[in-house]
XYZ file of C-alpha atoms in Angstrom:
766
model
C -48.003 108.788 46.122
C -46.841 112.402 45.524
C -43.525 113.448 44.123
C -42.390 117.014 42.522
C -42.875 116.954 38.655
C -40.822 118.443 35.753
C -42.780 119.170 32.363
C -40.252 118.815 29.506
C -40.420 120.150 25.968
C -40.053 117.030 23.937
C -37.682 115.167 26.283
C -39.001 111.421 26.976
C -36.580 109.533 29.669
C -36.744 105.650 29.355
C -36.209 103.566 32.792
C -32.496 102.489 33.012
C -31.376 105.606 30.526
C -29.756 108.808 31.558
C -30.514 112.360 30.099
C -29.060 115.900 30.708
C -31.700 118.192 30.930
C -31.416 121.975 31.087
C -34.064 123.937 32.923
C -35.179 127.494 32.943
C -38.772 127.921 33.703
C -39.381 129.171 37.404
C -41.826 126.380 38.394
C -39.558 123.845 36.768
C -36.811 125.136 38.797
C -38.758 125.063 41.781
C -39.617 121.393 41.404
C -36.052 120.489 40.681
C -35.073 122.092 43.749
C -37.539 120.589 46.036
C -36.786 117.086 44.993
C -32.829 117.744 45.684
C -33.599 118.807 49.106
C -35.763 115.648 49.744
C -34.975 112.345 48.210
C -33.772 113.650 44.708
C -36.764 111.495 43.121
C -38.923 113.534 40.319
C -41.523 112.640 37.647
C -40.604 113.527 34.546
C -43.476 114.005 32.074
C -43.383 115.560 28.583
C -45.912 118.371 27.216
C -47.853 117.229 23.960
C -47.157 120.971 22.695
C -43.334 122.015 23.406
C -44.462 125.595 22.502
C -46.780 126.032 25.581
C -45.334 128.127 28.490
C -47.573 126.682 31.540
C -49.377 123.889 30.038
C -52.465 122.200 32.063
C -52.959 118.696 32.787
C -54.745 117.777 29.802
C -52.025 119.288 27.655
C -49.231 116.819 28.884
C -48.817 113.009 28.310
C -50.119 110.987 31.771
C -47.470 108.425 31.131
C -44.157 109.624 32.480
C -40.936 108.016 34.230
C -39.614 108.191 38.211
C -36.463 109.692 37.933
C -33.341 110.206 40.225
C -31.356 113.308 40.089
C -27.854 112.308 39.516
C -26.523 115.559 38.913
C -27.260 119.150 40.066
C -25.692 122.329 38.518
C -26.987 125.787 38.933
C -25.523 128.187 36.151
C -24.034 131.507 37.615
C -25.218 133.874 34.976
C -29.028 133.530 34.901
C -31.499 131.430 37.106
C -31.553 128.202 34.992
C -30.257 124.730 36.203
C -28.526 121.909 34.464
C -29.301 118.247 35.833
C -28.678 114.779 34.980
C -31.722 112.265 35.665
C -31.696 108.550 35.636
C -35.109 106.822 34.708
C -36.165 104.358 37.481
C -39.997 103.049 35.995
C -42.636 103.962 34.158
C -45.593 105.699 36.081
C -48.890 106.924 35.297
C -49.736 110.444 36.372
C -53.303 110.991 38.071
C -53.084 115.086 38.321
C -50.488 117.659 39.262
C -51.170 120.680 41.911
C -50.240 124.011 40.721
C -50.286 125.779 44.288
C -46.696 126.240 45.418
C -44.228 123.730 43.956
C -45.599 121.649 41.049
C -46.415 117.919 42.340
C -48.445 115.102 41.252
C -49.985 112.297 42.286
C -48.360 108.994 40.426
C -48.921 105.011 40.375
C -46.241 102.661 39.129
C -47.093 100.786 36.076
C -46.429 96.830 35.997
C -44.966 95.330 33.083
C -46.388 92.271 31.285
C -45.289 89.602 28.751
C -41.632 89.547 30.390
C -41.591 85.561 30.184
C -42.474 85.321 26.678
C -40.586 82.709 24.734
C -40.326 84.796 21.582
C -38.385 87.575 23.178
C -35.182 85.594 22.726
C -35.393 85.644 19.012
C -36.665 89.299 18.842
C -33.732 90.432 21.022
C -31.310 89.131 18.593
C -33.066 91.075 15.973
C -32.836 94.194 18.280
C -28.872 93.600 18.684
C -28.854 93.675 14.880
C -30.757 96.992 15.126
C -28.180 98.297 17.434
C -25.457 97.914 15.137
C -27.207 99.947 12.220
C -28.511 102.335 14.537
C -24.546 102.938 16.212
C -23.640 103.627 12.744
C -25.780 107.008 12.844
C -24.546 107.955 16.233
C -21.154 109.679 17.411
C -18.214 107.419 18.247
C -18.783 108.051 21.839
C -22.401 107.594 21.693
C -22.062 104.277 19.989
C -19.493 103.176 22.380
C -21.621 104.237 25.668
C -24.881 102.488 23.926
C -22.990 99.148 23.346
C -21.388 99.047 26.781
C -24.738 99.690 28.624
C -26.113 96.808 26.679
C -23.552 94.553 27.687
C -24.340 92.522 30.621
C -28.228 93.933 30.559
C -30.149 90.518 29.906
C -33.306 92.106 30.558
C -35.414 92.450 27.077
C -37.312 95.198 28.983
C -33.871 97.296 29.533
C -32.881 96.345 25.988
C -35.816 97.714 24.437
C -36.025 101.064 26.495
C -32.277 101.734 25.799
C -32.666 100.959 21.789
C -36.054 103.343 21.941
C -34.302 106.009 23.537
C -31.810 106.166 20.729
C -34.399 105.664 17.878
C -34.665 108.813 15.211
C -38.261 108.839 15.762
C -40.655 111.723 16.589
C -42.021 112.754 20.006
C -45.330 110.750 19.819
C -43.972 107.681 18.670
C -41.495 107.607 21.455
C -44.312 108.423 23.760
C -46.141 105.275 22.653
C -42.987 103.113 23.151
C -43.004 104.630 26.882
C -46.532 103.858 27.455
C -46.257 100.289 26.248
C -46.021 98.073 29.264
C -46.112 94.769 27.439
C -42.679 93.989 26.849
C -43.044 91.687 23.807
C -45.262 94.284 21.960
C -42.875 96.953 22.842
C -40.328 95.225 21.272
C -42.770 94.367 18.320
C -43.051 98.152 17.830
C -39.341 98.823 17.709
C -38.587 96.198 15.344
C -41.720 97.344 13.140
C -40.272 100.756 12.936
C -36.603 99.089 11.984
C -38.663 97.224 9.025
C -40.131 100.124 8.044
C -36.922 102.112 7.811
C -35.497 99.352 5.938
C -37.968 99.176 3.304
C -37.708 102.995 2.954
C -34.032 102.931 2.730
C -34.218 100.159 -0.058
C -36.892 102.255 -1.794
C -34.185 105.492 -1.267
C -31.562 103.194 -2.944
C -33.610 102.540 -5.932
C -34.589 106.259 -6.490
C -31.081 107.281 -6.031
C -29.647 104.728 -8.692
C -32.324 106.243 -11.317
C -31.040 109.908 -10.115
C -27.542 109.234 -10.847
C -28.415 107.805 -14.415
C -31.086 110.456 -15.597
C -30.550 113.686 -13.625
C -27.755 116.051 -13.909
C -25.533 116.879 -10.726
C -27.125 119.910 -9.852
C -31.004 118.339 -10.092
C -29.397 115.305 -8.344
C -28.258 118.030 -5.576
C -31.405 119.524 -5.367
C -33.572 116.304 -5.191
C -31.703 115.085 -2.583
C -31.657 118.108 -0.537
C -35.399 118.322 -0.937
C -35.842 114.531 0.008
C -33.887 115.324 2.988
C -35.629 118.095 3.923
C -38.898 116.370 3.471
C -37.667 113.757 5.501
C -37.006 115.905 8.459
C -40.133 117.988 8.338
C -41.971 114.443 8.757
C -40.053 113.672 11.772
C -40.326 117.030 13.157
C -36.553 117.802 13.638
C -36.176 120.603 10.596
C -34.565 123.307 12.343
C -34.363 127.057 11.448
C -30.755 126.817 10.288
C -31.442 124.315 7.949
C -34.573 126.165 6.762
C -32.274 129.057 5.902
C -29.673 127.257 3.991
C -32.197 125.313 1.976
C -33.724 128.919 0.944
C -30.314 129.785 0.021
C -29.508 126.601 -1.951
C -32.833 126.971 -3.912
C -31.793 130.575 -4.812
C -28.683 129.155 -6.037
C -30.259 126.655 -8.238
C -33.051 129.014 -9.687
C -29.842 131.471 -10.663
C -27.339 131.332 -13.532
C -24.235 131.809 -11.481
C -20.837 131.150 -12.415
C -19.266 127.639 -11.832
C -16.871 129.315 -9.344
C -19.551 131.078 -7.469
C -21.628 128.172 -7.076
C -18.796 126.167 -6.128
C -18.313 128.796 -3.137
C -21.523 129.107 -1.835
C -22.013 125.401 -1.775
C -18.693 125.288 0.312
C -20.036 128.185 2.432
C -23.499 126.603 3.212
C -21.935 123.386 4.260
C -19.944 125.148 6.839
C -23.191 126.465 8.416
C -24.595 122.920 8.170
C -21.269 121.485 10.265
C -21.302 124.322 12.787
C -23.035 125.377 16.011
C -21.621 128.354 16.294
C -24.778 130.947 15.838
C -22.135 133.984 15.272
C -19.783 132.403 12.704
C -23.029 131.186 11.012
C -24.494 134.444 10.963
C -21.279 135.844 9.355
C -21.285 133.122 6.630
C -24.986 133.499 5.753
C -24.205 137.214 5.196
C -21.380 136.610 2.941
C -23.526 134.101 0.970
C -26.260 136.483 0.741
C -23.909 139.132 -0.862
C -22.781 136.574 -3.297
C -26.162 135.767 -4.375
C -27.510 139.319 -4.455
C -24.513 140.495 -6.830
C -25.778 140.541 -10.198
C -23.515 138.130 -12.254
C -25.379 137.592 -15.770
C -28.546 139.958 -15.545
C -28.083 143.200 -18.138
C -30.037 145.944 -19.653
C -30.452 146.452 -23.399
C -28.598 149.491 -24.577
C -30.743 152.110 -26.836
C -28.939 151.350 -30.114
C -30.718 154.286 -32.161
C -28.286 157.196 -32.365
C -31.298 159.714 -33.080
C -32.979 158.570 -29.907
C -29.852 159.262 -27.932
C -29.240 162.622 -29.428
C -32.434 163.781 -28.998
C -32.650 162.719 -25.020
C -29.087 164.431 -24.870
C -30.455 167.788 -26.525
C -32.961 167.688 -24.391
C -31.489 167.933 -21.553
C -28.404 169.746 -22.194
C -27.404 172.827 -24.230
C -24.149 172.587 -26.183
C -21.476 170.231 -25.120
C -21.174 168.861 -28.548
C -17.823 167.363 -28.134
C -19.395 165.009 -25.254
C -22.529 164.319 -27.450
C -20.145 163.444 -30.246
C -18.213 161.043 -28.037
C -21.210 159.180 -26.799
C -22.465 158.840 -30.252
C -19.170 157.088 -31.341
C -19.589 155.035 -28.282
C -22.928 153.643 -29.507
C -21.719 153.317 -33.190
C -18.636 151.072 -32.038
C -20.967 149.193 -29.575
C -23.634 148.352 -32.522
C -20.720 146.946 -34.644
C -18.826 145.112 -31.833
C -21.080 144.120 -28.830
C -18.279 142.651 -27.090
C -15.765 145.891 -27.134
C -14.651 147.265 -24.098
C -16.524 150.222 -22.340
C -14.757 153.492 -22.326
C -13.395 155.169 -19.205
C -14.660 158.594 -20.223
C -13.618 161.620 -17.637
C -15.632 164.812 -17.990
C -13.324 167.773 -16.564
C -14.878 171.243 -15.900
C -15.272 173.687 -13.226
C -18.352 173.590 -10.762
C -21.855 173.838 -12.068
C -21.171 172.939 -15.984
C -23.401 169.945 -15.487
C -20.984 167.080 -15.364
C -22.950 164.904 -13.107
C -26.472 165.662 -14.795
C -24.750 165.061 -17.745
C -23.833 161.462 -16.987
C -27.370 160.817 -15.671
C -28.629 162.152 -19.020
C -25.958 159.948 -20.893
C -27.491 156.975 -18.718
C -31.039 157.835 -19.817
C -30.183 158.127 -23.240
C -28.839 154.890 -23.567
C -30.998 152.784 -21.514
C -28.738 152.065 -18.814
C -29.366 151.985 -14.851
C -27.567 154.768 -13.268
C -25.575 154.320 -10.209
C -23.106 156.848 -8.310
C -20.153 156.530 -6.068
C -18.994 160.454 -4.572
C -15.072 160.022 -4.086
C -14.866 163.682 -2.379
C -12.839 162.902 0.680
C -12.493 159.203 0.068
C -8.846 158.545 1.839
C -9.295 154.842 2.898
C -8.423 152.092 0.335
C -11.196 149.821 1.901
C -14.001 151.975 0.826
C -12.770 150.809 -2.912
C -11.753 147.184 -2.114
C -13.847 146.149 1.025
C -12.522 144.630 4.256
C -11.696 141.247 4.806
C -14.106 138.927 6.212
C -11.705 138.562 9.197
C -12.837 141.731 10.661
C -15.720 142.387 13.038
C -18.465 144.471 11.029
C -16.598 143.767 7.451
C -18.497 144.815 4.305
C -17.691 145.032 0.481
C -16.203 148.035 -0.999
C -18.230 150.732 -2.510
C -17.653 149.396 -5.781
C -19.325 146.088 -5.293
C -22.058 147.956 -3.217
C -22.809 150.204 -6.039
C -23.023 146.962 -8.403
C -25.836 145.130 -5.864
C -27.613 148.302 -6.051
C -27.693 148.433 -9.829
C -28.643 144.684 -10.453
C -27.240 144.313 -13.798
C -23.676 144.087 -15.065
C -23.988 146.727 -17.536
C -24.588 150.063 -15.612
C -23.446 153.345 -16.140
C -21.146 154.060 -13.168
C -20.248 157.848 -12.249
C -17.306 158.257 -10.327
C -17.837 161.496 -8.866
C -14.982 164.150 -7.897
C -12.370 162.074 -8.968
C -9.878 164.752 -8.135
C -10.877 164.894 -4.437
C -9.461 161.732 -3.247
C -6.678 161.742 -0.610
C -4.574 159.059 0.818
C -3.283 158.501 4.422
C -2.092 155.814 6.571
C -4.909 153.608 5.614
C -3.856 153.611 1.941
C -4.094 155.120 -1.407
C -7.794 154.707 -2.898
C -6.362 156.195 -6.263
C -4.088 153.128 -6.632
C -7.066 150.740 -5.702
C -9.376 152.544 -8.469
C -6.382 151.396 -10.926
C -8.011 147.709 -11.242
C -11.359 149.381 -11.789
C -10.424 151.929 -14.267
C -8.194 149.547 -16.707
C -10.173 148.121 -19.452
C -7.802 145.335 -19.625
C -8.138 143.889 -16.207
C -11.350 145.125 -14.677
C -12.989 142.124 -16.148
C -11.211 140.115 -12.848
C -11.728 142.844 -10.016
C -11.133 141.667 -6.744
C -12.793 142.803 -3.694
C -11.333 141.896 -0.401
C -14.686 140.971 1.230
C -16.082 138.848 -1.671
C -13.014 137.154 -2.467
C -13.934 135.777 -5.794
C -13.099 137.737 -9.259
C -15.904 140.186 -10.267
C -16.256 141.258 -13.931
C -16.504 145.288 -14.394
C -15.824 145.210 -17.981
C -19.551 145.561 -19.157
C -20.029 148.455 -17.010
C -19.687 152.229 -18.640
C -17.739 154.250 -15.980
C -17.929 158.086 -16.373
C -15.762 159.766 -13.919
C -15.691 163.970 -13.178
C -13.355 166.180 -11.961
C -12.881 169.880 -11.361
C -9.550 170.191 -12.035
C -7.234 167.770 -14.386
C -4.113 168.654 -12.630
C -5.383 167.293 -9.440
C -6.330 163.970 -10.790
C -3.827 161.499 -9.625
C -1.198 161.297 -12.232
C -1.485 156.769 -12.464
C -4.987 157.560 -13.303
C -4.560 159.645 -16.282
C -3.361 156.909 -18.725
C -6.476 155.166 -17.627
C -8.992 157.691 -18.805
C -10.376 159.466 -21.789
C -10.256 163.255 -20.840
C -13.180 165.207 -22.225
C -12.867 168.892 -21.092
C -16.228 171.213 -20.559
C -15.174 174.694 -20.352
C -17.248 177.407 -18.796
C -20.239 178.595 -20.091
C -20.238 181.732 -22.300
C -22.970 184.532 -21.825
C -24.711 183.216 -25.062
C -24.679 179.644 -23.719
C -26.081 180.783 -20.302
C -28.559 182.836 -22.261
C -29.583 179.707 -23.849
C -29.633 177.467 -20.957
C -32.055 179.997 -19.170
C -34.142 180.300 -21.743
C -34.770 176.630 -22.879
C -34.322 174.674 -19.348
C -33.916 176.911 -15.962
C -36.865 179.158 -16.406
C -39.226 176.511 -17.776
C -38.297 173.983 -15.061
C -38.457 176.805 -12.323
C -41.793 177.838 -13.413
C -43.306 174.409 -13.782
C -42.089 173.793 -10.130
C -43.603 177.055 -8.914
C -46.813 176.506 -10.743
C -46.193 179.707 -12.602
C -47.695 179.903 -16.382
C -45.904 181.205 -19.299
C -48.332 184.098 -19.383
C -47.787 185.240 -16.159
C -43.814 185.492 -15.811
C -41.854 186.387 -18.762
C -38.139 186.952 -19.296
C -36.832 189.387 -22.176
C -33.198 188.300 -23.100
C -31.771 191.482 -22.200
C -33.113 191.005 -18.711
C -31.397 187.610 -18.545
C -28.137 188.765 -19.754
C -28.193 191.586 -17.128
C -28.688 188.735 -14.515
C -25.665 186.807 -16.019
C -23.213 190.063 -16.139
C -24.231 191.804 -13.102
C -25.307 189.374 -10.579
C -23.461 186.048 -11.210
C -19.566 185.327 -11.964
C -19.555 181.698 -12.056
C -18.576 179.021 -14.895
C -21.882 177.214 -14.653
C -25.336 178.217 -14.082
C -25.916 177.476 -10.239
C -26.139 180.707 -9.281
C -28.221 181.956 -11.990
C -30.728 179.239 -11.190
C -30.903 180.480 -7.946
C -31.414 184.016 -8.759
C -34.389 183.134 -11.361
C -35.862 181.243 -8.419
C -35.751 184.273 -6.086
C -37.437 186.481 -9.015
C -39.882 183.755 -9.105
C -40.684 183.599 -5.404
C -40.746 187.376 -5.195
C -43.398 187.341 -8.215
C -45.548 184.996 -6.503
C -45.570 187.028 -3.119
C -46.239 190.377 -5.069
C -49.165 188.734 -7.262
C -50.689 187.279 -3.893
C -50.461 190.775 -2.362
C -52.738 192.013 -5.433
C -49.826 194.247 -6.856
C -49.484 192.799 -10.345
C -50.937 189.691 -12.362
C -48.172 189.122 -14.890
C -44.706 190.310 -15.232
C -41.951 190.830 -17.897
C -38.379 190.762 -16.745
C -36.617 193.737 -18.407
C -33.200 195.422 -17.863
C -34.996 198.152 -15.954
C -36.961 195.790 -13.580
C -34.338 193.370 -12.482
C -33.087 195.639 -9.977
C -36.457 195.743 -8.461
C -36.308 191.957 -7.789
C -32.279 191.687 -7.284
C -31.571 195.118 -5.471
C -28.011 196.267 -6.284
C -25.813 194.825 -8.682
C -23.147 192.762 -7.400
C -20.449 192.168 -10.309
C -19.100 194.461 -13.227
C -17.270 193.179 -15.955
C -14.559 195.302 -17.392
C -14.929 197.093 -20.719
C -12.553 198.946 -22.872
C -11.614 202.528 -22.151
C -13.526 205.364 -23.494
C -10.220 206.800 -25.155
C -6.919 205.930 -26.213
C -4.389 206.250 -23.243
C -0.510 206.001 -23.336
C 0.686 202.968 -21.603
C -2.691 201.089 -21.057
C -3.326 197.749 -23.192
C -6.027 195.661 -22.997
C -4.986 191.849 -22.070
C -7.311 188.911 -21.594
C -7.855 186.878 -18.666
C -9.095 183.191 -18.297
C -10.936 182.621 -14.939
C -13.283 180.168 -13.247
C -16.177 182.195 -14.040
C -15.243 182.453 -17.770
C -13.252 185.112 -19.039
C -12.633 188.878 -18.779
C -10.883 191.671 -20.027
C -7.678 192.423 -18.217
C -6.278 196.050 -18.584
C -2.672 196.777 -17.787
C -1.482 200.172 -16.915
C 2.093 200.955 -16.956
C 3.672 204.562 -16.110
C 7.270 205.997 -15.425
C 8.766 208.900 -13.791
C 12.199 210.126 -12.593
C 14.070 207.495 -9.966
C 16.809 205.090 -9.585
C 15.937 202.206 -11.886
C 13.319 200.503 -9.646
C 10.210 198.598 -10.747
C 7.067 198.631 -8.839
C 4.410 195.650 -9.524
C 1.202 195.961 -8.014
C -2.605 194.647 -8.350
C -2.243 191.334 -6.638
C -0.279 189.605 -9.262
C 1.176 185.923 -8.160
C 4.779 184.721 -9.101
C 4.108 183.902 -12.809
C 2.862 187.213 -13.670
C 5.619 188.742 -11.676
C 8.011 186.892 -13.732
C 6.224 187.704 -16.860
C 6.513 191.355 -16.002
C 10.204 191.089 -15.505
C 10.559 189.116 -18.773
C 8.678 191.877 -20.517
C 10.646 194.708 -19.152
C 14.177 193.079 -19.740
C 12.892 192.401 -23.453
C 11.936 196.178 -23.543
C 15.709 197.082 -22.354
C 17.293 195.170 -24.810
C 15.525 196.431 -27.733
C 14.666 199.841 -26.636
C 16.051 201.708 -29.807
C 14.508 199.113 -32.321
C 11.003 199.896 -30.616
C 11.201 203.721 -30.710
C 12.102 204.231 -27.097
C 14.850 207.038 -27.231
C 16.295 209.353 -24.966
C 15.528 207.169 -21.908
C 17.884 206.094 -19.181
C 16.452 203.180 -17.432
C 18.823 203.809 -14.381
C 17.013 207.155 -13.859
C 13.569 206.151 -14.017
C 11.222 204.292 -12.032
C 8.315 201.964 -13.556
C 5.189 201.224 -12.323
C 3.131 198.417 -13.714
C -0.524 197.732 -12.193
C -3.282 195.548 -13.255
C -6.396 196.879 -11.506
C -9.374 194.952 -9.197
C -6.343 194.359 -6.817
C -8.594 192.274 -4.514
C -8.923 189.668 -7.439
C -5.516 187.309 -7.397
C -4.053 187.226 -10.941
C -1.746 184.586 -12.211
C -0.741 182.652 -15.333
C 1.375 182.500 -18.104
C -0.677 184.787 -20.859
C 0.389 188.293 -19.957
C 3.702 188.801 -21.585
C 2.742 190.408 -24.774
C 0.247 192.515 -23.073
C 3.074 193.817 -20.505
C 5.483 194.381 -23.212
C 3.268 196.455 -25.523
C 2.116 198.741 -22.283
C 5.792 199.509 -21.233
C 6.494 200.348 -24.721
C 3.293 202.479 -25.130
C 4.254 204.309 -21.978
C 7.716 204.739 -22.372
C 7.353 205.955 -26.248
C 4.126 207.945 -25.139
C 2.353 206.419 -28.011
C -1.398 205.128 -27.216
C -2.849 201.815 -28.401
C -6.185 201.676 -29.637
C -8.533 200.699 -26.879
C -10.481 198.290 -29.487
C -7.522 196.119 -29.254
C -6.872 193.359 -26.706
C -4.118 190.614 -26.940
C -2.759 187.546 -25.307
C 0.324 185.277 -25.109
C 3.624 184.826 -23.331
C 6.829 186.281 -24.417
C 10.448 184.978 -24.081
C 13.813 187.189 -23.690
C 14.085 186.652 -27.226
C 10.542 187.602 -28.209
C 9.005 184.624 -29.337
C 5.556 184.597 -28.520
C 3.973 181.470 -26.801
C 0.783 179.388 -26.737
C -1.743 179.907 -24.077
C -5.133 178.162 -23.289
C -8.536 179.526 -22.775
C -9.161 181.084 -26.181
C -12.398 180.500 -26.434
C -13.412 182.568 -22.852
C -10.867 185.000 -23.761
C -12.117 185.931 -26.894
C -15.968 186.046 -25.692
C -14.899 188.282 -23.102
C -12.909 190.806 -25.018
C -15.677 190.922 -27.571
C -18.290 191.597 -24.814
C -15.832 194.587 -23.571
C -15.939 195.958 -26.786
C -12.955 194.912 -28.328
C -12.998 194.130 -32.225
C -9.168 193.024 -32.865
C -7.101 190.392 -31.161
C -3.578 189.381 -31.175
C -3.258 185.696 -30.146
C -0.338 183.424 -30.789
C 0.084 181.675 -34.196
C -0.181 178.164 -32.389
C -3.622 178.950 -31.089
C -5.318 179.278 -34.251
C -6.709 175.853 -34.145
C -8.634 176.735 -31.135
C -10.761 179.401 -32.889
C -13.124 176.745 -33.799
C -14.419 176.540 -30.340
C -15.558 180.405 -30.465
C -19.024 181.000 -31.581
C -19.705 182.088 -35.003
C -21.593 184.968 -34.053
C -18.463 186.213 -31.952
C -15.575 185.362 -34.566
C -17.382 186.714 -37.497
C -17.507 190.119 -35.528
C -13.331 190.060 -34.722
C -10.466 190.585 -36.635
C -7.534 187.824 -35.558
C -4.061 188.609 -35.946
C -1.639 185.343 -35.430
C 1.622 186.174 -34.211
C 4.757 184.136 -33.779
C 7.336 187.060 -32.808
C 6.676 190.112 -30.613
C 7.985 192.178 -33.757
C 4.561 191.318 -35.560
C 2.280 193.115 -32.879
C 4.813 196.239 -32.765
C 4.634 196.519 -36.302
C 0.620 196.208 -36.765
C -0.331 198.231 -33.617
C 2.525 201.284 -34.180
C 2.173 201.068 -38.173
C 6.085 200.607 -38.166
C 7.272 199.708 -42.039
């Protein structure tokens, strides 16, 4: 006889049983459709290897089942079918034809041993087996099996129905199907049952010993491995279980905190109990994050202060305060290893080496280095992460950086702290409060991780350009260390010790081929750069190196010494000029001192007067603070005109013009009051002020001189401009220790509290 044949992947249908089958292969669909259109009869035979796509006759089992299709359903989204088949009888398949619809010749197998007297006793054992088997089934499956067996007196049918639900592998089930002797078939099933009972008894003994001798962790690991081994033997280990076993193995091998261990075990249990691939993928990703984070791994800090100082001096010139602070940190750490790490914030203008200094600190201490740039961050979730309920949720950048660090004690750079903003998505600065507070960052909470993470061993270093732009709530958590702009002398030393060596090494230029004289470097610094740091200086030295290589390859030169004279040859026209003192003493002209982002500069102030109506003109691109200083200075002079030698002047009949040169440069700041006052007195009394004098300080209407900032930069710029005598507020005397000794030794300082002190010294009044 000949019928359409369905080749299944590991599915065996026993007579009298009903099985749901989903079919997707083209020739299988064709066989089912042909059977459905005919008499709904179909041969069901299993492949030996389920992985084969188009098996040949010798690659399938030759004993199968003639079935009837009781339900036929075509899925609308693809070309697959869902059918329900009921087994009718055992058959032997002779061969199948592959031309057109897959059909096969078959022969019905006759059963023997049906009337054996022993079958009755064996049937009672089978019913006992059914009771034990039902406990491993769902309530619905157990109920269905028992209802099917009721009213099924045939030993053959009972054996087939029990065999259909036995948890055995494919080849064992196929052997049961191929057995035509009913008595032997029942014996095979009973033998499998007896074998299972023996193994169960052994397992109970093993479990008892495990409970007595092994810890809870070892017990769980043992049981999981035993379960995996059993499933591998039965051929039912699926990829999902393999993945969870790998994750459990990682958990067992690591020294994870107890709360993380419990969380991972709970999440993996969810995967084991779920058949939703999308949900399992989300849980698996979450578990991998928990296992990937460092929880106990550390690096050993370099405790040798001399080595740390040597490393910092090798990479950065100056910066004594910062280096001193790092040494103090090391000293405390060596005495108290459990002390809380400091939160250092380096504040200074661009290019002074804040970020590279943080990297050098990490290198000096032997710490791993991670960086998080906060420039433009305006979403709180960037810090704290998203909750797992959101699609595509991930941890925040703090947790990501810790995963990258792979240890719990790295140096963590929070770059550009002053560049954060806030909007409708939250305030990231507030989220950072927990990170930067040593009293609470040992329990940092990320929305995605949902478990406390200890950041107390992390050494945080933050950087900012402007102190006033750091969010106010963060000030209390930070130890501010200010990096001022480099002086000319510092830039010269940096260029000689670091930049030129680095650039020539990168360009493969030997120290004999290209040399720089100190005066040549100073020429570049003074006339081609105007910056606080050394970035532009580095670019200009690179430009000279490139041009030198081109000229060398053209055969024009072999070596070059960069002097003042040939800087112009490489860099062309000068871009900047720094202010110098006037060549002669002029009434109404006084040297002020300015603090700029590029360091400092002389700020000459000019005052003149003429007949008019009592008006005052202020020019030179002055901002509000300096305009107010000019008004205060003029008011003070008017109130004390006679005291300061201004006679025969009717302020209602003259106009006064105050001018600060370089009108293209905005000028502001509360430090020009005394300079404006002196310039007005000089102009109105026609008494010149020596051009070697400079001054700085704010003034009140009562003549008090107030403290100002930027003393170091102002003093150095004045000295560079030819000044040798400086007036500064009395309260600024403390800051002179920051001024290089080679500068301070050549300047005479006057510390004043009231403007009368300045007047008496400049105009020699007794």
